[in-house]
Amino acid sequence: MKKFWSCLLFGLLFCGSVKAEERNRIVITGPDRQLQLSVYCSQEGVPSYAVAYQGKEMVKSSPLGLKTSIGDFVQGMQLVGHALKDLDTTYRQSRIKISEVHYVARELRCTFENEKKQQMTVVFRVADHDVAFRYEMPRQSGTTSLTVYQEMTGFCFPEETTTFLCPQSDPMIGWKRTKPSYEEEYKADASMHEPSLYGRGYTFPGLFRIGGNGWVLLSETGVDSRYCGSRLSELGEDGTYRIAFPMAEENNGNGTVAPAFALPGTTPWRTLTVGADLKPIVETTVPWDVVEPLYATEHNYRMGRSTWSWILWQDGSINYDDQVQYIDLAVAMGYEYVLIDNWWDRTIGYERMEELIRYAHSRQVDVFLWYSSSGYWNDIEQSPVNRMDNPIVRKREMKWLQEQGVKGIKVDFFGGDKQETMRLYEAILSDADDHGLMVIFHGCTLPRGWERMYPNYVGSEAVLASENLMFSQHFCDEEAFNACLHPFIRNTVGCMEFGGCFMNKRLNRGNDGGSERKTTDVFQLATTVLFQNPIQNIALAPNNLTDAPQVCLDYLKEVPTTWDEIRFIDGYPGKYIVLARRQGDRWYVAGVNASKEETLKLHVELPMLAGKAVLQYEDDKLKNPQVKPVKVKADGKMTVKIQPQGGIVWVAE
Ligand code: CA
C-alpha cells in the first residue's frame, strides 16, 4: 500500500504561485502522486478547482457552485474547513469491464460558506487517474428541501484542447418525437470553438485531448431518482463548458428542469478521468467506484447472448412462426435468450405468447420481451404501450411476465433526462427486480453507474446502434469510424447495448438488398469484444447458419459477454483500436481499423499472450475471414496488419 499522500494547505505567505487574493488553497494528489487537484476560492469568492497530471495543466481554474431555492453558493464564498480521508475498497461487479475492482483514492471534503453563513460541502475523490466530485447540502435553518436552479460547475480546458463530443439534439424531434436519445454523431478532434450541431451543448461522456499533454474524459455518475441527467453546455464566452440541465421541452414539456432533493442530500458525481495516454480512459472504473448498490436482489441473473429478429427482419417478423425460427437459431448457436421486439401483443397476442414462451423453454431458451416506456412523452404507437409508465399497470404486467418465466424486458422510447424520467427508470428497475426481471433500456439516456446501483440492470442503447446500419447507407459507410470511438467514449462509462455483429452482407431479410455492410466479417467478430454489454443481442439471422463462414459461426458460439479484466493495447479515437479482455483465464484481443483505404500496420505488445498458443482471426486479401493457430513470442510482441474497415481477433487457447 502506498502511503505517500501529499496534502498541502498553503497560506498566503508560503506560496508565490498562489494569487495574493486567494483566501486559501488546498492541493492534494492521488495515490501515485501524478494526478493533482487544487481547490480554492477566487478573489470574488468563487469556489474553484483545477486538475494537473504529471505537472501539466489538464483542467484550468474552473468554477464550482450551486444556485438553489435556499440561497446562492456561487460567489462571496469562503472556504471554512476541510477534511481528508483515505479510501481503500474492493467490490465485485459482473456486468462491467472488470469483475473485481480495487478502488484506492483520497477523499477531500471542502466546506464553503456564503455571506448568509449557509454551508455547502464539495466532496472530491482523487484516485490515480480519476477525480470525482459532488455537492453535499446539509439541513440548514429549518429547511428540509432544496431545488437546484443552476449548477455552476465548469470545465475549462487549455487552449490547445480538441474535442470528441456528441451533440445534444433538439428536444421532441426525430421518430415520433422521441429525441433526445443519445443517438447523434460524434465529431473527432474538433475545435472547442466550433458550436455543436444543434446549439444545445453535448451529451455525456465527452473526450478531450489536451494537445500533447494527455486526455480527459468527462462524465457523470450516480444519477438516480433524486436528480436529473445533465449535459455539457456549449463553450461559454469565458472558455468554460458548464453542467446544463435538461431542456424544458423534453418529456413533451411536462416536468421541471430543476432537480430537487430532501436535505441533507447530494448531487450526482461529476467525473474526470485523466491520463498522459488513452489507457486510463479505456480502463477507468470511476462510474462504479463512487456509487453503491441501491438494493440487494434475491435473484441470480444469468448474462449471455440472444438472437433478435427485429434487427434484420424488422416489424414483419414479429409473428409466431418467425419467432420460432429465431428460437431455433438461438438453439443452434447455443445462445441463452431470444428477444421478441415491438408489436408482439398485437401480432402474436398474450395467449399465443404464453405458448411461444413455453416453446422457447422446451428448447432451453429464455425470453426477453419489448415494451414502450410511453406514456405521454412522445407519439410512439409501437406496442405494448402504457404498460411501463404507471405503477399499477406495470406491476400487473410484471406479475404476468414472472408467471410466464420471462427473464427480462427491453424498454424503449423514453422522454429525456428530466428528474421525473430518472424516477421512471428507477421505478421500472426496482419493480422489475421484484419480479425477477432484467432490464435493457433503448431510446434512452446514458447509464450513470447503474450496473452497480441496480443489480438487474443489463444494458442501455444511448448510441447510434446497429439499427442505423439498417436504416441508412451513411451509417454503414461510417460504421468503422464509429466503432473506433465507442471503446474510448460511450462504452467506457457504461454498458452499451449495440445489438450488432452482422453476418449478412446486405442488411435486409433476404441478404440481397437494403444497405451494404462495408466492414469485414472479422471486423464484426471483433466488435463482440470491443463493445461491452453483459447481454449481447447478436444481429444474426437464420440464413447465416448456411451462408456465413463456419469459422465465424464457431467463434460466435464461444464468445463470452462478461469479462474479468480489460487492457487497452493501442489506438486513437476514430482511427483504430486494439484492446484485450479476459474471462477466466482466457484472453480475447480484438482490433479494428477505421480507414477506408489504408491497411493498418501495427507493432503491438501483448504480454497477456506471451509464449501462448492463440487462434488468430484475420481478413485475407479478399477480405474473407481466416483463422490460424499462432504461437506468440516469449516477449509478447506482435506485428499485425489490419485491412481497411477490417479487424483482427486473437483468442488464447
Ligand atoms: Ca434506437
XYZ file of C-alpha atoms and ligand atoms in Angstrom:
654
model
C 0.000 0.000 0.000
C 1.304 3.365 -0.931
C 1.084 5.807 1.914
C 2.728 8.780 0.331
C -0.292 11.038 0.332
C 0.607 14.604 -0.064
C -1.621 17.315 1.202
C -0.544 20.891 1.340
C -2.531 23.730 2.755
C -0.783 26.831 1.567
C -1.189 30.041 3.484
C -0.732 33.312 1.671
C 2.808 33.735 2.885
C 4.138 30.411 1.771
C 3.335 30.062 -1.884
C 4.384 32.536 -4.525
C 2.286 30.858 -7.222
C -0.945 31.489 -5.354
C -2.608 34.781 -6.101
C -2.423 37.029 -3.068
C -6.201 37.498 -3.189
C -6.922 33.810 -2.807
C -8.026 33.115 0.683
C -6.560 29.668 0.756
C -5.834 26.744 -1.464
C -5.833 23.025 -0.840
C -3.747 20.795 -3.065
C -3.902 17.012 -2.926
C -2.614 14.260 -5.170
C -3.844 10.777 -5.949
C -2.190 7.654 -4.521
C 0.654 7.547 -7.077
C 1.128 11.342 -6.813
C 0.761 12.019 -10.552
C -2.750 13.449 -10.508
C -3.149 16.721 -8.661
C -6.325 18.505 -7.589
C -6.352 22.105 -6.369
C -9.360 23.620 -4.636
C -9.645 27.274 -3.665
C -11.760 30.423 -3.718
C -11.074 33.002 -6.396
C -10.743 36.639 -5.458
C -14.506 37.090 -5.867
C -15.055 34.186 -3.516
C -15.976 31.783 -6.339
C -15.230 28.206 -5.286
C -12.913 26.774 -7.921
C -10.837 23.740 -8.761
C -8.101 22.789 -11.200
C -6.550 19.492 -12.269
C -2.975 18.742 -13.343
C -1.324 15.471 -14.368
C 2.427 14.907 -14.103
C 2.800 18.630 -13.520
C 0.877 19.587 -16.671
C -2.332 21.600 -16.587
C -5.270 19.443 -17.714
C -8.242 21.446 -16.406
C -7.673 25.135 -15.745
C -9.227 27.021 -12.881
C -12.933 26.132 -13.181
C -15.908 27.228 -11.117
C -17.922 25.229 -8.601
C -21.217 26.236 -7.036
C -24.994 25.963 -6.980
C -27.889 28.399 -7.302
C -30.657 26.963 -5.184
C -34.039 27.606 -3.639
C -32.440 28.167 -0.242
C -29.685 30.502 -1.406
C -26.827 31.008 -3.791
C -23.497 29.245 -3.347
C -21.778 30.963 -6.216
C -19.623 33.875 -5.089
C -18.704 35.735 -1.947
C -17.903 32.310 -0.529
C -15.269 31.329 1.961
C -13.536 28.004 2.370
C -14.195 27.440 6.068
C -12.980 23.911 6.558
C -11.712 20.741 5.013
C -11.158 17.119 5.933
C -9.171 14.310 4.377
C -9.701 10.591 4.392
C -8.045 7.610 2.675
C -10.320 5.192 0.847
C -9.361 1.635 0.010
C -12.192 -0.671 -1.028
C -12.754 -3.724 -3.161
C -16.013 -4.611 -4.860
C -17.225 -7.272 -7.270
C -19.272 -6.491 -10.349
C -20.160 -8.994 -13.062
C -21.604 -6.580 -15.610
C -18.768 -4.109 -16.301
C -15.253 -4.305 -17.733
C -13.569 -5.636 -14.563
C -15.048 -8.205 -12.177
C -13.095 -7.323 -9.056
C -12.265 -3.668 -8.608
C -9.793 -2.302 -6.107
C -10.571 1.365 -5.585
C -7.924 3.409 -3.819
C -8.451 7.129 -3.503
C -8.173 10.071 -1.214
C -11.342 11.877 -0.236
C -11.234 15.621 0.357
C -14.270 17.383 1.793
C -14.217 21.167 1.347
C -16.853 23.196 3.132
C -17.675 26.625 1.762
C -19.845 29.260 3.400
C -21.781 32.049 1.714
C -22.349 35.548 3.104
C -25.514 34.336 4.850
C -23.377 31.702 6.625
C -25.074 28.852 4.740
C -22.805 25.926 4.038
C -22.113 23.736 1.008
C -19.621 20.882 1.038
C -17.899 19.676 -2.118
C -16.666 16.100 -1.754
C -13.763 15.158 -4.020
C -12.290 11.733 -4.559
C -8.888 11.581 -6.206
C -7.594 8.235 -7.461
C -4.568 7.647 -9.701
C -6.462 8.696 -12.832
C -9.886 9.888 -11.724
C -11.308 12.893 -9.975
C -14.946 12.611 -8.903
C -16.818 15.300 -7.007
C -20.291 16.073 -5.820
C -22.088 18.627 -3.692
C -23.432 17.743 -0.265
C -26.018 20.057 1.192
C -26.829 19.930 4.911
C -30.106 20.845 6.530
C -29.875 24.499 7.312
C -32.040 26.840 9.368
C -35.030 24.539 9.416
C -35.115 23.962 5.657
C -35.522 20.319 4.696
C -35.741 20.514 0.918
C -33.800 22.066 -1.895
C -34.285 22.775 -5.589
C -31.200 23.355 -7.703
C -31.880 26.134 -10.208
C -28.451 26.091 -11.759
C -25.243 24.191 -11.296
C -22.236 26.448 -11.869
C -19.822 23.516 -12.218
C -17.472 24.266 -15.084
C -14.731 22.611 -17.086
C -12.148 24.963 -18.590
C -9.551 23.290 -20.791
C -6.233 24.680 -22.056
C -6.406 26.461 -25.413
C -4.706 23.636 -27.372
C -7.502 21.201 -26.466
C -9.511 19.399 -29.159
C -12.780 17.592 -28.567
C -14.520 14.274 -29.240
C -18.122 15.145 -28.457
C -21.664 14.063 -29.262
C -24.117 16.941 -29.717
C -27.292 17.049 -27.676
C -30.243 17.018 -30.076
C -33.140 19.419 -30.145
C -35.967 18.163 -27.935
C -39.095 16.472 -29.328
C -37.693 15.844 -32.806
C -36.995 12.673 -34.777
C -39.017 9.464 -34.984
C -42.383 10.056 -33.246
C -40.852 12.990 -31.347
C -38.674 10.703 -29.218
C -35.422 12.677 -29.027
C -33.157 13.329 -27.243
C -31.906 9.751 -27.001
C -28.110 9.992 -27.274
C -28.162 8.945 -30.930
C -26.287 11.814 -32.572
C -22.970 11.603 -34.413
C -19.667 12.328 -32.678
C -17.094 14.648 -34.190
C -13.456 13.683 -33.684
C -10.634 16.120 -32.952
C -12.905 19.153 -33.346
C -12.080 22.659 -32.201
C -13.521 23.713 -28.855
C -14.763 26.850 -30.575
C -16.885 25.041 -33.156
C -20.527 25.220 -31.980
C -22.380 21.927 -31.646
C -24.820 20.832 -34.349
C -27.999 21.966 -32.585
C -26.539 24.637 -30.330
C -27.728 22.558 -27.359
C -24.379 21.532 -25.975
C -23.249 17.925 -25.677
C -24.256 14.657 -24.086
C -22.024 12.826 -21.638
C -19.455 11.414 -21.866
C -17.115 13.813 -23.651
C -13.474 13.211 -24.501
C -10.893 15.997 -24.639
C -7.366 15.831 -25.993
C -5.170 18.292 -24.142
C -2.725 18.800 -27.014
C 0.340 16.610 -26.469
C -0.124 16.558 -22.698
C -2.819 13.924 -22.417
C -6.514 13.222 -22.286
C -9.544 13.983 -20.114
C -12.850 12.108 -20.208
C -15.780 13.950 -18.623
C -18.925 12.246 -17.436
C -21.281 11.943 -14.510
C -22.386 9.035 -12.358
C -24.725 8.169 -9.532
C -27.765 9.744 -11.177
C -30.932 8.236 -9.726
C -34.463 9.392 -8.941
C -33.071 12.220 -6.831
C -31.651 14.273 -9.711
C -31.872 14.828 -13.457
C -29.415 13.678 -16.102
C -27.169 16.577 -17.039
C -25.282 17.541 -20.166
C -22.431 19.854 -21.109
C -23.276 23.356 -22.261
C -21.871 24.980 -25.372
C -18.465 26.528 -24.732
C -19.109 29.815 -22.900
C -17.501 33.139 -23.725
C -15.267 32.551 -20.717
C -13.879 29.422 -22.418
C -15.719 27.140 -19.985
C -18.170 24.305 -20.506
C -20.739 24.036 -17.732
C -23.141 21.474 -16.382
C -26.516 22.072 -18.051
C -29.884 20.660 -17.031
C -32.458 19.097 -19.397
C -34.318 21.266 -21.892
C -37.789 22.483 -20.894
C -39.422 20.915 -23.975
C -38.215 17.389 -23.119
C -40.843 14.922 -21.906
C -43.422 16.727 -24.044
C -42.868 19.834 -21.921
C -44.042 18.120 -18.769
C -41.950 18.158 -15.583
C -39.401 20.548 -14.195
C -35.848 21.005 -15.433
C -34.682 21.942 -11.928
C -33.809 18.878 -9.845
C -34.795 18.729 -6.197
C -33.903 16.604 -3.205
C -34.531 16.400 0.523
C -31.909 17.721 2.946
C -29.413 16.557 3.833
C -28.784 15.432 0.281
C -26.291 15.241 -2.531
C -25.971 15.826 -6.251
C -24.631 13.126 -8.610
C -20.874 12.841 -9.089
C -19.091 14.784 -11.814
C -16.168 12.679 -13.060
C -12.888 13.461 -14.831
C -10.655 10.634 -15.991
C -7.166 11.879 -16.758
C -4.120 10.326 -18.383
C -0.977 11.069 -20.345
C -2.289 8.444 -22.786
C -5.594 6.706 -23.506
C -5.103 3.654 -21.290
C -6.743 5.155 -18.188
C -9.613 6.457 -20.333
C -10.428 2.988 -21.714
C -9.849 1.155 -18.426
C -11.494 3.538 -15.944
C -13.979 2.215 -13.386
C -14.856 5.586 -11.857
C -18.561 5.382 -12.868
C -18.914 2.451 -10.434
C -16.201 3.253 -7.869
C -18.109 6.110 -6.268
C -21.652 4.666 -6.219
C -23.270 1.994 -4.071
C -25.857 -0.721 -4.784
C -29.302 0.790 -4.123
C -30.952 -2.536 -3.356
C -29.970 -6.164 -2.968
C -31.532 -8.780 -5.190
C -32.648 -12.277 -4.305
C -32.414 -13.337 -7.942
C -29.493 -14.919 -9.744
C -29.458 -13.173 -13.114
C -27.749 -15.012 -15.937
C -25.928 -12.972 -18.572
C -25.482 -14.224 -22.131
C -26.206 -13.956 -25.843
C -29.526 -13.561 -27.583
C -30.978 -13.696 -31.058
C -33.420 -10.987 -32.139
C -35.384 -10.978 -35.341
C -36.217 -7.283 -35.459
C -32.742 -6.071 -36.399
C -32.805 -7.676 -39.875
C -36.350 -8.904 -40.391
C -37.997 -5.862 -38.781
C -41.650 -5.499 -37.705
C -42.859 -8.099 -40.193
C -41.021 -10.816 -38.247
C -42.901 -10.309 -35.006
C -45.146 -13.301 -35.583
C -45.264 -16.775 -34.086
C -43.585 -18.668 -36.918
C -40.675 -16.265 -37.422
C -40.053 -16.206 -33.683
C -39.872 -19.996 -33.669
C -37.130 -19.668 -36.302
C -35.188 -17.276 -34.066
C -35.646 -19.536 -31.034
C -34.283 -22.375 -33.141
C -31.411 -20.106 -34.227
C -30.599 -19.463 -30.559
C -30.584 -23.247 -30.011
C -28.248 -23.762 -32.976
C -25.851 -21.124 -31.641
C -26.069 -22.239 -28.016
C -27.436 -18.839 -27.015
C -29.319 -18.292 -23.781
C -32.006 -15.877 -24.970
C -34.366 -14.711 -27.657
C -35.549 -11.085 -27.696
C -39.025 -10.541 -29.136
C -39.379 -6.934 -30.187
C -42.213 -4.427 -30.707
C -45.846 -5.212 -31.645
C -45.851 -8.728 -30.137
C -49.008 -8.018 -28.109
C -50.892 -7.303 -31.355
C -49.296 -9.699 -33.823
C -48.839 -12.684 -31.522
C -51.094 -11.719 -28.614
C -50.810 -12.570 -24.934
C -52.298 -16.072 -25.199
C -50.129 -17.285 -28.061
C -47.157 -15.552 -26.465
C -47.615 -17.863 -23.475
C -47.475 -20.763 -25.912
C -44.394 -19.319 -27.649
C -42.606 -18.849 -24.324
C -43.381 -22.490 -23.480
C -41.879 -23.492 -26.811
C -38.729 -21.463 -26.064
C -38.450 -23.077 -22.635
C -38.879 -26.529 -24.171
C -35.729 -25.731 -26.149
C -33.841 -24.273 -23.142
C -34.070 -20.717 -24.482
C -35.195 -17.877 -22.197
C -37.135 -14.836 -23.311
C -36.835 -11.032 -23.264
C -39.917 -9.037 -24.287
C -40.062 -5.486 -25.632
C -42.141 -2.638 -24.157
C -42.555 1.025 -24.931
C -41.944 3.254 -21.920
C -44.643 5.675 -23.011
C -46.609 7.394 -21.712
C -47.423 10.928 -22.695
C -43.901 11.941 -23.683
C -43.893 11.047 -27.381
C -46.119 9.693 -30.150
C -44.977 6.075 -30.108
C -47.635 3.618 -31.294
C -45.364 0.570 -31.261
C -46.958 -1.640 -28.636
C -47.226 -2.703 -25.874
C -47.648 0.950 -24.814
C -48.860 2.312 -21.488
C -47.629 -0.722 -19.553
C -44.453 0.710 -18.038
C -45.422 4.309 -17.227
C -47.928 3.584 -14.486
C -47.019 1.630 -11.338
C -50.354 -0.197 -11.035
C -50.369 -1.423 -14.619
C -46.614 -2.048 -14.584
C -46.706 -4.338 -11.566
C -49.655 -6.269 -13.009
C -47.741 -6.728 -16.268
C -44.566 -7.785 -14.479
C -46.519 -10.309 -12.424
C -47.704 -11.869 -15.703
C -44.141 -11.836 -17.071
C -42.848 -13.569 -13.943
C -45.610 -16.177 -14.117
C -44.588 -16.974 -17.698
C -40.934 -17.310 -16.739
C -39.849 -14.330 -18.867
C -36.355 -13.294 -17.771
C -36.076 -9.739 -18.993
C -37.615 -6.711 -20.663
C -36.342 -4.208 -23.193
C -37.991 -0.854 -22.553
C -37.787 1.698 -25.346
C -38.522 5.355 -26.191
C -38.001 7.393 -23.024
C -38.815 11.071 -22.704
C -35.459 12.690 -21.944
C -33.281 13.465 -18.959
C -35.589 15.276 -16.536
C -35.711 14.103 -12.940
C -39.134 12.588 -13.459
C -37.768 10.390 -16.236
C -34.934 9.305 -13.925
C -37.671 8.342 -11.451
C -39.296 6.212 -14.155
C -36.026 4.387 -14.947
C -35.543 3.656 -11.262
C -39.160 2.568 -10.742
C -39.008 0.175 -13.703
C -35.731 -1.309 -12.440
C -36.952 -1.657 -8.872
C -40.315 -3.226 -9.807
C -38.621 -5.488 -12.346
C -36.246 -6.825 -9.715
C -39.238 -7.643 -7.503
C -40.366 -9.870 -10.381
C -37.010 -11.408 -11.261
C -36.667 -9.427 -14.484
C -33.533 -7.964 -16.024
C -33.903 -4.631 -17.828
C -32.411 -3.297 -21.064
C -33.201 0.305 -21.998
C -33.398 1.592 -25.564
C -34.197 5.031 -26.933
C -32.811 6.184 -23.635
C -30.276 8.114 -21.650
C -26.695 7.202 -20.773
C -26.446 4.780 -17.835
C -24.696 6.544 -14.988
C -23.255 3.955 -12.611
C -26.389 1.824 -12.973
C -24.615 -1.542 -13.304
C -23.578 -1.238 -9.663
C -26.607 0.693 -8.406
C -29.275 -1.665 -9.805
C -28.495 -5.410 -9.762
C -30.967 -6.269 -12.555
C -29.804 -3.532 -14.966
C -28.214 -5.139 -18.039
C -27.751 -2.507 -20.706
C -28.661 0.702 -22.481
C -28.601 1.767 -26.094
C -27.795 5.517 -25.889
C -25.640 5.286 -29.008
C -26.131 5.198 -32.763
C -26.636 1.446 -32.566
C -26.896 -1.385 -35.092
C -30.378 -0.371 -36.276
C -28.861 2.643 -38.030
C -26.824 0.348 -40.266
C -30.190 -0.999 -41.447
C -31.752 2.426 -41.789
C -29.135 4.156 -43.928
C -26.070 3.502 -46.061
C -24.401 6.509 -44.444
C -24.055 4.643 -41.161
C -22.635 1.585 -42.936
C -20.093 3.906 -44.540
C -19.227 5.326 -41.108
C -19.506 2.085 -39.138
C -15.759 1.580 -38.765
C -15.174 5.182 -37.700
C -17.878 4.984 -35.042
C -16.656 1.617 -33.763
C -13.265 3.214 -33.184
C -14.847 5.871 -30.937
C -17.057 3.837 -28.602
C -14.370 1.998 -26.579
C -12.821 5.379 -25.732
C -16.005 7.312 -25.012
C -19.562 5.979 -24.777
C -18.791 2.374 -23.830
C -16.044 3.169 -21.344
C -18.501 4.722 -18.873
C -21.337 2.215 -19.193
C -22.862 -0.844 -20.805
C -23.643 -0.289 -24.484
C -26.442 -2.441 -25.896
C -25.392 -2.065 -29.523
C -27.143 -5.166 -30.898
C -24.549 -5.822 -33.565
C -22.299 -8.387 -35.188
C -23.914 -8.838 -38.587
C -23.010 -11.760 -40.799
C -25.356 -10.551 -43.550
C -23.504 -8.574 -46.235
C -26.722 -6.837 -47.168
C -28.858 -5.620 -44.330
C -32.288 -6.885 -45.208
C -34.279 -10.057 -44.737
C -33.166 -11.674 -47.985
C -29.500 -10.670 -47.557
C -29.902 -9.282 -51.087
C -30.906 -5.622 -50.746
C -31.009 -2.667 -48.406
C -27.820 -1.096 -47.148
C -24.480 -2.727 -47.784
C -22.065 -3.585 -44.992
C -18.603 -2.156 -45.701
C -16.787 -3.775 -42.815
C -15.348 -7.288 -42.966
C -16.633 -10.353 -41.166
C -13.636 -10.301 -38.821
C -14.396 -6.646 -38.055
C -17.850 -7.799 -36.970
C -16.371 -10.540 -34.786
C -14.034 -8.002 -33.172
C -16.967 -5.818 -32.113
C -18.186 -8.578 -29.798
C -15.052 -7.922 -27.742
C -14.706 -4.187 -28.355
C -18.325 -3.427 -27.389
C -19.164 -4.411 -23.835
C -22.654 -5.293 -22.659
C -23.440 -8.247 -20.381
C -26.381 -9.320 -22.537
C -25.437 -9.225 -26.229
C -28.248 -9.225 -28.761
C -26.383 -10.600 -31.774
C -27.565 -9.498 -35.237
C -27.561 -12.988 -36.752
C -30.351 -14.281 -38.988
C -31.363 -17.921 -39.647
C -29.850 -17.779 -43.156
C -26.428 -17.165 -41.591
C -26.364 -20.788 -40.419
C -25.794 -21.730 -44.061
C -24.404 -18.582 -45.725
C -21.946 -17.259 -43.096
C -18.398 -18.630 -42.885
C -18.211 -21.569 -40.474
C -15.169 -20.015 -38.780
C -17.329 -17.016 -37.808
C -20.193 -19.158 -36.524
C -17.779 -21.217 -34.426
C -16.358 -18.022 -32.920
C -19.824 -16.613 -32.224
C -20.859 -19.779 -30.396
C -17.940 -19.343 -27.997
C -17.508 -15.631 -27.390
C -18.452 -14.596 -23.831
C -20.373 -11.477 -22.792
C -18.976 -10.936 -19.307
C -15.379 -10.127 -18.504
C -12.945 -10.131 -15.616
C -10.364 -7.692 -16.911
C -9.635 -5.170 -19.650
C -6.331 -3.924 -21.092
C -6.025 -1.133 -23.595
C -3.356 -2.066 -26.147
C -3.270 0.672 -28.779
C -5.457 3.041 -30.731
C -6.690 6.524 -31.457
C -10.347 7.576 -31.278
C -11.948 7.386 -34.721
C -8.893 5.718 -36.309
C -8.231 2.329 -34.758
C -8.470 0.419 -31.515
C -6.874 -2.732 -30.130
C -7.941 -3.931 -26.716
C -7.837 -7.108 -24.666
C -10.479 -8.614 -22.392
C -10.142 -11.622 -20.148
C -12.795 -14.039 -18.989
C -11.481 -16.606 -16.528
C -8.029 -17.493 -17.807
C -8.837 -16.875 -21.470
C -7.861 -13.613 -23.167
C -9.541 -12.190 -26.240
C -7.618 -9.446 -28.049
C -9.538 -7.559 -30.741
C -8.701 -4.735 -33.101
C -10.361 -2.814 -35.929
C -9.200 -0.255 -38.479
C -11.439 2.700 -39.428
C -9.555 3.645 -42.591
C -11.474 3.128 -45.830
C -8.319 2.831 -47.941
C -5.252 2.052 -45.923
C -4.107 -1.164 -44.330
C -3.030 -0.522 -40.757
C 0.333 -1.945 -39.783
C 0.918 -2.150 -36.056
C 3.532 -3.376 -33.652
C 1.683 -4.345 -30.502
C 2.750 -5.724 -27.171
C 0.509 -8.429 -25.800
C 2.070 -9.552 -22.542
C -1.108 -11.483 -21.661
C -0.471 -13.748 -24.675
C 3.318 -14.024 -24.317
C 4.519 -17.519 -25.181
C 0.964 -18.770 -25.671
C -0.748 -20.626 -28.476
C -3.573 -18.500 -29.859
C -6.116 -18.617 -32.644
C -5.701 -15.639 -34.963
C -8.787 -14.473 -36.869
C -7.911 -12.129 -39.714
C -9.054 -10.915 -43.137
C -7.283 -12.337 -46.141
C -6.514 -10.177 -49.202
C -10.052 -10.707 -50.490
C -11.326 -9.746 -47.022
C -12.553 -13.246 -46.292
C -12.154 -14.468 -42.719
C -9.296 -16.806 -41.956
C -8.279 -18.459 -38.742
C -4.912 -19.972 -37.994
C -3.060 -21.110 -34.900
C -0.185 -18.815 -33.953
C 2.441 -19.123 -31.256
C 3.096 -15.741 -29.669
C 6.766 -14.982 -28.994
C 8.020 -15.031 -25.427
C 8.226 -11.223 -25.342
C 4.563 -10.911 -26.414
C 5.450 -8.654 -29.345
C 3.372 -8.999 -32.486
C 3.360 -7.281 -35.848
C -0.055 -7.156 -37.406
C -1.808 -5.820 -40.476
C -5.467 -4.851 -40.283
C -7.285 -4.409 -43.592
C -9.261 -1.209 -44.305
C -12.571 -1.449 -42.370
C -11.265 -4.830 -41.244
C -10.396 -6.480 -37.995
C -8.289 -8.943 -36.079
C -9.000 -11.146 -33.093
C -6.663 -13.341 -31.084
C -8.186 -15.894 -28.783
C -5.956 -17.627 -26.283
C -6.356 -21.393 -26.361
Ca -32.707 3.454 -31.024
